[in-house]
Coordinates of C-alpha atoms in Angstrom, one line a residue:
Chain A
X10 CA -1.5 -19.9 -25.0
X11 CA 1.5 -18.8 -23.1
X12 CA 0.1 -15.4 -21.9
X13 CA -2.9 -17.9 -20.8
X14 CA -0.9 -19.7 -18.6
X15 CA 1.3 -16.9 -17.2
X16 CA -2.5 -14.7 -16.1
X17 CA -3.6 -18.0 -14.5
X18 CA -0.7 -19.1 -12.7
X19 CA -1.0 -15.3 -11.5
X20 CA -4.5 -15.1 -10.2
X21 CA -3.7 -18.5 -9.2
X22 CA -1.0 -17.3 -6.7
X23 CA -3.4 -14.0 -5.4
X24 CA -5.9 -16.6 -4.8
X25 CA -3.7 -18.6 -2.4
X26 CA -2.6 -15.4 -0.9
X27 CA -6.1 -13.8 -0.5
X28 CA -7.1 -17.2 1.1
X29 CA -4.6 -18.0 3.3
X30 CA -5.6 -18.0 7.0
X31 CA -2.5 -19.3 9.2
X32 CA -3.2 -22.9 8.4
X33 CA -2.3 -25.0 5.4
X34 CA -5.4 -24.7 2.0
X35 CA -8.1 -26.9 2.4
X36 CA -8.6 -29.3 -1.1
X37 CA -12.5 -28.0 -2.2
X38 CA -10.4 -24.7 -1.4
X39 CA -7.5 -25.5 -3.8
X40 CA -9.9 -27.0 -6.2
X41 CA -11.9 -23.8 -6.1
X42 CA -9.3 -21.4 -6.7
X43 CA -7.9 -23.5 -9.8
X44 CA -11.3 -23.4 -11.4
X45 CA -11.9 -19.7 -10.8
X46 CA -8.0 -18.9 -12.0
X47 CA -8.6 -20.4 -14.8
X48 CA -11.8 -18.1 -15.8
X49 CA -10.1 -15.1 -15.1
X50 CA -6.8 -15.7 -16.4
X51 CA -8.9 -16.4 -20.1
X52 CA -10.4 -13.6 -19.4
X53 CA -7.5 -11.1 -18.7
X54 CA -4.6 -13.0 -20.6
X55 CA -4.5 -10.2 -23.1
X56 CA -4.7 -7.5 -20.6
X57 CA -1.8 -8.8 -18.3
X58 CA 0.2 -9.9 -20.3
X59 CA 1.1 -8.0 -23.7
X60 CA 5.0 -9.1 -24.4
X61 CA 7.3 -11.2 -22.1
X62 CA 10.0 -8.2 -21.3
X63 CA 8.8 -8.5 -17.9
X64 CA 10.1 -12.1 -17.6
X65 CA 13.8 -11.3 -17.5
X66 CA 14.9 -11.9 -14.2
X67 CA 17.6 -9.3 -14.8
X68 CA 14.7 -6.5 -15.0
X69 CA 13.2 -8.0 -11.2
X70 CA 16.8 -6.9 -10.2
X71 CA 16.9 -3.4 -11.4
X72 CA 13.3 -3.3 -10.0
X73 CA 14.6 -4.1 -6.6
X74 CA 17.7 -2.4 -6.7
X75 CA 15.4 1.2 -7.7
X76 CA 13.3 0.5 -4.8
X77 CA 15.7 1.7 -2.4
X78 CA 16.7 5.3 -3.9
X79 CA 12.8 5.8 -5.0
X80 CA 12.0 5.2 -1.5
X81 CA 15.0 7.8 -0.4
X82 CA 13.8 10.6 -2.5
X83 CA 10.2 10.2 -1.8
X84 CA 11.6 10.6 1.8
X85 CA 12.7 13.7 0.7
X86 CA 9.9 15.1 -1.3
X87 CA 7.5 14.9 1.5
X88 CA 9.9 17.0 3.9
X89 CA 9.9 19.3 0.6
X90 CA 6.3 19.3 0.5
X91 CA 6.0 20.1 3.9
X92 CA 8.2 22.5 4.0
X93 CA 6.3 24.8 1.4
X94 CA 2.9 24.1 3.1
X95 CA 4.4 25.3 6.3
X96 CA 6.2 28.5 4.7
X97 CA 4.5 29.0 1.4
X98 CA 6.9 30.0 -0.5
X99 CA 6.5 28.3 -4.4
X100 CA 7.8 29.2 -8.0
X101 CA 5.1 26.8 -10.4
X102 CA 5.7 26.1 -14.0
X103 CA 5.2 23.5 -16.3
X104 CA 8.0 22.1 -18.1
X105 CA 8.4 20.0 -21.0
X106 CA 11.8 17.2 -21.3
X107 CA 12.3 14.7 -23.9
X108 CA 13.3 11.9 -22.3
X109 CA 13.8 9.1 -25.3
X110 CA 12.0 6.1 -23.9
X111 CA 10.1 4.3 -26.3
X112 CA 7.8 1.5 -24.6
X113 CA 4.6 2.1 -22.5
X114 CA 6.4 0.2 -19.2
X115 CA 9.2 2.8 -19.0
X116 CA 7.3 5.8 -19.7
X117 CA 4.5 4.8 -17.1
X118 CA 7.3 4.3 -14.5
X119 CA 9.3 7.2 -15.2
X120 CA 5.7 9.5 -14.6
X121 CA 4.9 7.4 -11.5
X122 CA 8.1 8.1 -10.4
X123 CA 8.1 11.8 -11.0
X124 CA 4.4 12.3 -9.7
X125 CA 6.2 10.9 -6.5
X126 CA 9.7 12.2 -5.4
X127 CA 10.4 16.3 -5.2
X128 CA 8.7 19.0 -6.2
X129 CA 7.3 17.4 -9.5
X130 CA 3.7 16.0 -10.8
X131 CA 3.0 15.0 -14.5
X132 CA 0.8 16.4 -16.3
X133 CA 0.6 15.1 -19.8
X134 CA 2.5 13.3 -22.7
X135 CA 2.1 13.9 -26.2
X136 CA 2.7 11.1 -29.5
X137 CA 6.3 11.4 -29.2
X138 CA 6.5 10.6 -25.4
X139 CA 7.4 13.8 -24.3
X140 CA 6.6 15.1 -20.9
X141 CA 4.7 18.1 -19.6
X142 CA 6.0 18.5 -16.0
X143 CA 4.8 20.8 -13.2
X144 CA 7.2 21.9 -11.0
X145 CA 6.8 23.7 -7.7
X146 CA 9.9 25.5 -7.9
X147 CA 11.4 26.1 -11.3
X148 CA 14.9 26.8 -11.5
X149 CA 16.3 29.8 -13.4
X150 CA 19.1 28.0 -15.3
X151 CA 16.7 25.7 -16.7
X152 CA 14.7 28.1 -18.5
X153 CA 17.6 29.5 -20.5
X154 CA 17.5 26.6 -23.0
X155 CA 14.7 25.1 -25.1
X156 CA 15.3 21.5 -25.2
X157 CA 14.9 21.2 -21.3
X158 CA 17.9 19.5 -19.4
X159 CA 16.3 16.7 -16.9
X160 CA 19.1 16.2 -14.9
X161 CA 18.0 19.0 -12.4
X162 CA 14.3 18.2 -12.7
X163 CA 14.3 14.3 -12.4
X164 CA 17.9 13.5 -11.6
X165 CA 18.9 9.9 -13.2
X166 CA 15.3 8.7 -13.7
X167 CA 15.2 8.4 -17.0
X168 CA 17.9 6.0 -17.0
X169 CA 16.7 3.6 -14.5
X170 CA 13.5 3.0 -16.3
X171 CA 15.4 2.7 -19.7
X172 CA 17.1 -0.3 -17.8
X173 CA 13.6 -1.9 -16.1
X174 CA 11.0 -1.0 -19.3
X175 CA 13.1 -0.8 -22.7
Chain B
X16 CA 10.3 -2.7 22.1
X17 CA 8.1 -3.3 19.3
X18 CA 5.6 -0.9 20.4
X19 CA 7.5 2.2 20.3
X20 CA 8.4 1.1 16.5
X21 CA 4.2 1.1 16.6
X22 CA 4.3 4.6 18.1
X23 CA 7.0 6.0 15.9
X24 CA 5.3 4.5 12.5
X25 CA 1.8 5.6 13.3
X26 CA 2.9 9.0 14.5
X27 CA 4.6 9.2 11.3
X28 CA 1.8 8.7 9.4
X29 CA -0.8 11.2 11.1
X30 CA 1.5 13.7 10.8
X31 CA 1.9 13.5 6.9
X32 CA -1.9 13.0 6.7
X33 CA -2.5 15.8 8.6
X34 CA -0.3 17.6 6.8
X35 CA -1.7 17.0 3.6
X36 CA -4.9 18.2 4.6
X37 CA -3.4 21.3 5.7
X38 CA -1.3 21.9 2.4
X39 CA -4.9 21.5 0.6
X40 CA -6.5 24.4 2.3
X41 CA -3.2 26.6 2.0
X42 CA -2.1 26.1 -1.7
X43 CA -3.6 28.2 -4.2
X44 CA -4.0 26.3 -7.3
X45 CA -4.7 22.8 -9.2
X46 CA -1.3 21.7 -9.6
X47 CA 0.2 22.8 -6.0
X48 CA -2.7 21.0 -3.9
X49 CA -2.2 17.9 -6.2
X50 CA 1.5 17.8 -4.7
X51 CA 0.2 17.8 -1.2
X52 CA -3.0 15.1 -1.1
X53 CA -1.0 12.8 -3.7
X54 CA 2.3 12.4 -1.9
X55 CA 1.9 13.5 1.7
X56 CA -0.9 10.9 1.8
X57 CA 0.9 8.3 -0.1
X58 CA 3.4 8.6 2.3
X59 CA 1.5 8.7 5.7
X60 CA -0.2 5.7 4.0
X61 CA 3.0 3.6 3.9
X62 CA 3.4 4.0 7.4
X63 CA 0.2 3.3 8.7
X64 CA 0.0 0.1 6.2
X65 CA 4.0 -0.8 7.5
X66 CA 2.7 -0.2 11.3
X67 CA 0.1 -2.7 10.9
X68 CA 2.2 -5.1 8.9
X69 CA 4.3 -4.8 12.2
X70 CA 1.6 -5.3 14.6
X71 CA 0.3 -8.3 12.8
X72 CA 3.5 -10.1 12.5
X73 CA 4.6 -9.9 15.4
X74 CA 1.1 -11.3 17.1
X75 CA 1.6 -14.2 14.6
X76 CA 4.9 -14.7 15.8
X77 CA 3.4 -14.7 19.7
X78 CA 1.0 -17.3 18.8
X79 CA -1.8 -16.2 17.0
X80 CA -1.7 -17.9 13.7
X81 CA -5.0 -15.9 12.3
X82 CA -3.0 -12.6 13.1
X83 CA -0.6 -13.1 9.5
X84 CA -3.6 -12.8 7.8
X85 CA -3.9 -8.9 8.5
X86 CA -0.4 -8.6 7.2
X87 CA -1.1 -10.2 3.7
X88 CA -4.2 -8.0 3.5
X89 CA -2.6 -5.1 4.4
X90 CA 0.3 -5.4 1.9
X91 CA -2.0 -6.0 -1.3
X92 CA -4.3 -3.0 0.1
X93 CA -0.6 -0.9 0.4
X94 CA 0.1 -2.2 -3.3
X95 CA -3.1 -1.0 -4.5
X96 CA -2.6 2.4 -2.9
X97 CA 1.2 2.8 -4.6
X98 CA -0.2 2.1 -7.8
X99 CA -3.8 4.1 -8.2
X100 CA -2.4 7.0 -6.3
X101 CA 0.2 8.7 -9.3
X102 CA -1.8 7.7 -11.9
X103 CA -5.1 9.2 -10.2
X104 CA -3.0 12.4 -9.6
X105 CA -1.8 12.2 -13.4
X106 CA -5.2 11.6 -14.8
X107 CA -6.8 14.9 -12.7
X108 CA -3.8 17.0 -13.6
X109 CA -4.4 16.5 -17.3
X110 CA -8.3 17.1 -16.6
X111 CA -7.5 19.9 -15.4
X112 CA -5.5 21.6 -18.0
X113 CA -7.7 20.7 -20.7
X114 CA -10.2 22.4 -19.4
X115 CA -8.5 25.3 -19.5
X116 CA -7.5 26.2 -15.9
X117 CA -4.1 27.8 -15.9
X118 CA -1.4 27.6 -13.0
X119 CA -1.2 30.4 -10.4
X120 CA 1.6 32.5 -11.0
X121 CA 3.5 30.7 -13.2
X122 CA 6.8 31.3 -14.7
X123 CA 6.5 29.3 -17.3
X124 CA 4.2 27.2 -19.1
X125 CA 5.5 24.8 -22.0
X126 CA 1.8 23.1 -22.3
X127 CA -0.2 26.5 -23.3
X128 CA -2.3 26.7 -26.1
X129 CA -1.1 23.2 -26.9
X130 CA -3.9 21.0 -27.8
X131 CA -2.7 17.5 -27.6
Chain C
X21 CA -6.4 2.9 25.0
X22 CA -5.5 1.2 22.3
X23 CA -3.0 3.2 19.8
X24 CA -4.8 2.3 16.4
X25 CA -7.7 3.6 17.9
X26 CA -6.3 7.1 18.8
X27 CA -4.3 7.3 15.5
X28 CA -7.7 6.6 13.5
X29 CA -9.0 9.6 15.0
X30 CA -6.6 11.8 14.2
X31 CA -7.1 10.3 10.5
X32 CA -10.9 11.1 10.8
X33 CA -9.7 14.9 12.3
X34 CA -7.6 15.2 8.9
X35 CA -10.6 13.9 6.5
X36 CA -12.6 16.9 8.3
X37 CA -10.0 19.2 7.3
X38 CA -10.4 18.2 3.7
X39 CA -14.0 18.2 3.3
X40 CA -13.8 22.0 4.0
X41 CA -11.6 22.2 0.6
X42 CA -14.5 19.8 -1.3
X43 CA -17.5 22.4 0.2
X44 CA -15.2 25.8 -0.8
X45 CA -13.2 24.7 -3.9
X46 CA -13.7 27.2 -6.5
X47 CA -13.9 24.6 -9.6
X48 CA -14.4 21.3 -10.2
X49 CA -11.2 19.7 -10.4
X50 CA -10.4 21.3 -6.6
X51 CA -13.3 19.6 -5.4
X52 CA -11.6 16.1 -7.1
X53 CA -8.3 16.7 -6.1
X54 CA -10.3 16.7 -2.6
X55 CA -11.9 13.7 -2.9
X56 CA -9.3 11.8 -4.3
X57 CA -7.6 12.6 -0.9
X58 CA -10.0 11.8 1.1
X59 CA -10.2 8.4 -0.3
X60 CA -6.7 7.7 0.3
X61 CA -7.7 8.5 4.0
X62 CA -10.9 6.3 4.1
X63 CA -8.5 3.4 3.0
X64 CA -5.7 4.1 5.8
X65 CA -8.6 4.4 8.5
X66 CA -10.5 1.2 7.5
X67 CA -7.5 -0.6 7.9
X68 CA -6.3 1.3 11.4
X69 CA -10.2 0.5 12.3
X70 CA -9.4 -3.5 11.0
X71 CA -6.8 -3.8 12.9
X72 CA -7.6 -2.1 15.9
X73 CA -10.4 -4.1 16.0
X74 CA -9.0 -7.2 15.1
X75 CA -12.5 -7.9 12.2
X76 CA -9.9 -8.4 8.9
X77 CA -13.2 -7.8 6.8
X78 CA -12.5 -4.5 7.0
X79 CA -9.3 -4.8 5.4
X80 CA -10.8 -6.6 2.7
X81 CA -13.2 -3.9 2.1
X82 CA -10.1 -0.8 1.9
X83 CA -8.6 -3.6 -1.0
X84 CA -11.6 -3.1 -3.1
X85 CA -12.5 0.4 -2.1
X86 CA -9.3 1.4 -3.0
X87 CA -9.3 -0.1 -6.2
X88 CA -13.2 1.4 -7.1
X89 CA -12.3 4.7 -6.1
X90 CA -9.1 4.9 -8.3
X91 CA -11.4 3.6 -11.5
X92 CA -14.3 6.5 -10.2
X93 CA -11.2 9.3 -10.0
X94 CA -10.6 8.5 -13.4
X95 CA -14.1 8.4 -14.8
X96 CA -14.5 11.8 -13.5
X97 CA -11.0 13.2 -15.2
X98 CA -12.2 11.8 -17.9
X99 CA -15.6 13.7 -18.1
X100 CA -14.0 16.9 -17.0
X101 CA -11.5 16.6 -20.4
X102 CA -14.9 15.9 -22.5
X103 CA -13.7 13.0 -24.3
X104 CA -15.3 10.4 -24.9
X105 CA -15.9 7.8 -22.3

């Protein structure tokens, strides 16, 4: 019942967005959009919403405060990126780290992340949530041991989305 | 004022689509042109959506009231780009290695013979 | 001229350049990898076009394009992998 009401009051709110056109909602178009919310928040309630992590305001924080330094070191992926298209000068490999996160939310935004900022795209995760990475220019040090390190690949990642998804 | 922030933003943008085009004729592999049409374009992207959020607020603020209606648009159509484009790039990656083609000189590969 | 205009032609220029890479790629998933690019472009040039114009249908239209063309991208990687759809 509760993830009923959360999914409508959410389609609820795109509806008034998606509708909005400088002046204030007509009623038929209020009425409308309350009828059609509640449709397709029945039919999506399990879909949307599968536990109430997300609903701890102190996760919206971290969420806000990550947005900044993502946006930084996507910044600096694409001058990466565009420096190796100009030059073409790479060193592939696919790497696998371990990085210990346990619930779908923080291992999708960890790989989201990764496919994103420098030299790195994700390529698969196994049962036990461990990343297969390719990176555009491995590093020598990193291949010495077999438990990767992922400070060097993914810098503090991991322990952001620990903080938003666990 | 607020049209050489226009200028800058869209110039921005071209450039890094352009340049993602370019990086997916040069590379020679999979994985390598994956990292140039999924984040150049994500991030020319941005700044075209960012240019037109710009251009549409600042009409509205002029006096056109339909005019914040391009910026609302424009900022679901930007969501909807941030959040299919990794996991588009993710899902043709792992196509691609399971069906068995292997990167370009690699120096390592911790996925071989691996079937997950 | 108007600037949206100019830039969406340069986005159109870039879309050229990587339908070469869909008519040459050597397999399959090269030819994807194309497309998928190229439908991150069609989005960014429907809405340069939407608001050049100043038709917000268009906009509308890059919304659900781009969320059709991400559910097709994974279709496909899913029928390269041979699993089961």
């Amino acid at each position: 019942m509760l993830a009923f009401i959360a999914s409508t009051v959410f389609c609820f709110v795109m509806w008034l967005l998606l509708t909005f056109n400088g002046n204030f909602w007509q009623t038929d178009e209020l009425v409308a959009g309350i009828v059609m919310a509640c449709i397709a928040g029945f039919a999506s309630r399990k879909i949307l919403v599968k536990d109430f992590k997300l609903a701890n305001p102190k996760r919206w924080l971290f969420i806000l405060a990550y947005l900044p330094r993502f946006f930084y070191e996507m910044a600096k992926a694409n001058f990466d990126v565009a420096y190796r298209v100009l030059t073409g000068r790479i060193n592939p490999g696919i790497v696998k780290i371990s990085p210990g996160l346990k619930s779908d939310v923080a291992i999708t935004t960890l790989a989201n992340s990764i496919t994103l900022t420098p030299g790195t795209l994700s390529v698969d995760v196994d049962e036990e949530k461990n990343l297969y990475i390719h990176w555009i220019n491995v590093k020598k040090e990193v291949l010495k041991k077999m438990p990767r390190d992922y400070k060097p690949i993914c810098s503090n990642f991991p322990d952001w989305a620990r903080r938003i998804g666990e | 004022m607020i049209w050489e922030i226009i200028y800058i933003f869209l110039g921005i943008g071209v450039a890094f689509n352009i340049l993602a085009s370019i990086g997916l004729l040069r590379f020679p592999d999979v994985y390598t042109r994956l990292h140039a049409g999924t984040k150049c374009t994500t991030f020319g992207s941005i700044f075209i959506c960012l240019a037109a959020m710009i251009y549409g607020l600042w009409k509205w603020h002029a006096g056109d009231k339909q005019m914040i209606v391009i910026t609302i648009h424009t900022l679901f159509a930007l969501i909807a780009i941030l959040l299919t484009n990794p996991t588009g790039a993710h899902a043709i990656a792992r196509a691609a290695h399971r069906s068995g083609i292997k990167p370009v000189k690699a120096v390592v590969d911790d996925l071989e013979g691996k079937n997950v | 001229m108007n600037p949206f205009m100019i830039t969406l032609v340069l986005v159109l220029l870039s879309i050229a350049i990587a339908i070469i890479r869909v008519l040459l790629g050597p397999t399959v998933p090269d030819r994807v990898v194309g497309l998928d690019t190229i439908n991150t472009l069609v989005i960014a040039s429907m809405i340069l076009f939407g608001v050049a114009k100043k038709e917000i249908i268009y906009i509308d239209v890059a919304i659900v394009y781009a969320l059709l063309s991400y559910i097709t991208t994974l279709f496909i990687a899913k029928y390269l992998q041979g699993g089961k759809l």
